[in-house]
Amino acid sequence: QKEVEQNSGPLSVPEGAIASLNCTYSDRGSQSFFWYRQYSGKSPELIMSIYSNGDKEDGRFTAQLNKASQYVSLLIRDSQPSDSATYLCAVLSSNTGKLIFGQGTTLQVKP
Amino acid sequence: DARVTQTPRDKVTEMGQEVTMRCQPILGHNTVFWYRQTMMQGLELLAYFRNRAPLDDSGMPKDRFSAEMPDATLATLKIQPSEPRDSAVYFCASGKGQGGTEAFFGQGTRLTVV
């Protein structure tokens, strides 16, 4: 079992729709969770961090965390073609201090 | 505009040569991560440092890779000898604190070993 798992996609949504990206993790002791966006040929860019169960909203982005289910998600409302990228879920292990990434989900927003 | 700086941006080298990649973390950040990214494996953690001390390098091939942090403003990743399978993009990321450690990435070094 991989430490952080994501569906590689591609996930295709029409412009204006809600995109839902999911991530599961294996280290139950993890306390910090992050979403990064990576455009082709560029470096990962931090877009959201979440530390407590529940929802955290920032503009069109909402991160959701459920530690009991070991599940993190990212919702993108009113998706735009400029949101087309690979979204990486990252989990910081409280035991080892390692920041581990999933394989990433490719999102395509079609005009 | 604080950012992580990596050099070189691109490197083409012949098999067997030594390669050194450098990273300048954001001023004040005390944690540095080195990652390798390939299409097949995604982002793999190679090593990381906190307060310049190496905490884990279990992701690195020990016989050819080495990572050091000679001072707070410089982290290095060295490959000797390089092999074609080392071709990848190498990223450095830095963060601060013990708990959250939001990490910010440099532009990466694209390494091609021929």
Short mmCIF file of C-alpha atoms in Angstrom, two decimals, chain A residues 29-97:
data_model
loop_
_atom_site.label_atom_id
_atom_site.label_comp_id
_atom_site.label_asym_id
_atom_site.label_seq_id
_atom_site.Cartn_x
_atom_site.Cartn_y
_atom_site.Cartn_z
CA GLY A 29 -0.56 9.65 13.02
CA SER A 30 -0.27 12.30 10.28
CA GLN A 31 -1.39 15.76 11.35
CA SER A 32 -0.64 18.05 8.39
CA PHE A 33 -2.05 17.83 4.90
CA PHE A 34 -1.39 19.86 1.79
CA TRP A 35 -2.55 20.32 -1.78
CA TYR A 36 -0.14 21.44 -4.46
CA ARG A 37 -0.83 22.41 -8.05
CA GLN A 38 1.74 21.64 -10.75
CA TYR A 39 1.51 22.97 -14.28
CA SER A 40 3.34 21.03 -16.98
CA GLY A 41 7.06 21.80 -16.87
CA LYS A 42 6.77 23.82 -13.66
CA SER A 43 7.40 23.19 -10.00
CA PRO A 44 4.68 22.29 -7.47
CA GLU A 45 2.92 25.28 -5.94
CA LEU A 46 1.27 25.13 -2.52
CA ILE A 47 -2.41 26.06 -2.74
CA MET A 48 -4.00 24.71 0.46
CA SER A 49 -2.99 23.34 3.84
CA ILE A 50 -5.33 21.74 6.38
CA TYR A 51 -4.66 20.44 9.88
CA SER A 52 -8.07 19.85 11.50
CA ASN A 53 -11.06 17.72 10.61
CA GLY A 54 -13.65 19.52 8.55
CA ASP A 55 -13.58 22.04 5.73
CA LYS A 56 -11.23 24.91 4.99
CA GLU A 57 -12.17 27.39 2.28
CA ASP A 58 -9.94 29.77 0.33
CA GLY A 59 -11.61 31.48 -2.59
CA ARG A 60 -12.78 28.85 -5.06
CA PHE A 61 -10.86 26.10 -3.25
CA THR A 62 -12.14 23.99 -0.34
CA ALA A 63 -10.02 21.38 1.38
CA GLN A 64 -11.77 18.68 3.40
CA LEU A 65 -10.15 16.41 5.99
CA ASN A 66 -11.49 13.30 7.69
CA LYS A 67 -8.80 11.79 9.89
CA ALA A 68 -10.96 8.86 10.98
CA SER A 69 -11.31 7.78 7.36
CA GLN A 70 -7.75 8.93 6.50
CA TYR A 71 -9.16 10.93 3.63
CA VAL A 72 -8.40 14.38 2.22
CA SER A 73 -10.15 16.07 -0.65
CA LEU A 74 -9.96 19.27 -2.65
CA LEU A 75 -12.99 20.89 -4.26
CA ILE A 76 -12.57 23.52 -6.95
CA ARG A 77 -15.72 25.53 -7.57
CA ASP A 78 -16.44 27.34 -10.85
CA SER A 79 -13.59 25.49 -12.56
CA GLN A 80 -11.66 27.48 -15.15
CA PRO A 81 -9.46 26.26 -18.04
CA SER A 82 -6.54 27.82 -16.14
CA ASP A 83 -7.16 25.24 -13.37
CA SER A 84 -6.04 22.49 -15.76
CA ALA A 85 -2.98 21.02 -14.05
CA THR A 86 -1.83 18.11 -11.92
CA TYR A 87 -2.93 18.31 -8.29
CA LEU A 88 -0.66 16.68 -5.74
CA CYS A 89 -1.75 15.63 -2.27
CA ALA A 90 1.00 15.71 0.38
CA VAL A 91 1.01 14.35 3.92
CA LEU A 92 3.48 15.25 6.66
CA SER A 93 4.20 12.35 8.97
CA SER A 94 4.27 13.43 12.60
CA ASN A 95 6.50 10.47 13.43
CA THR A 96 9.19 10.83 10.80
CA GLY A 97 8.80 14.43 9.62
#
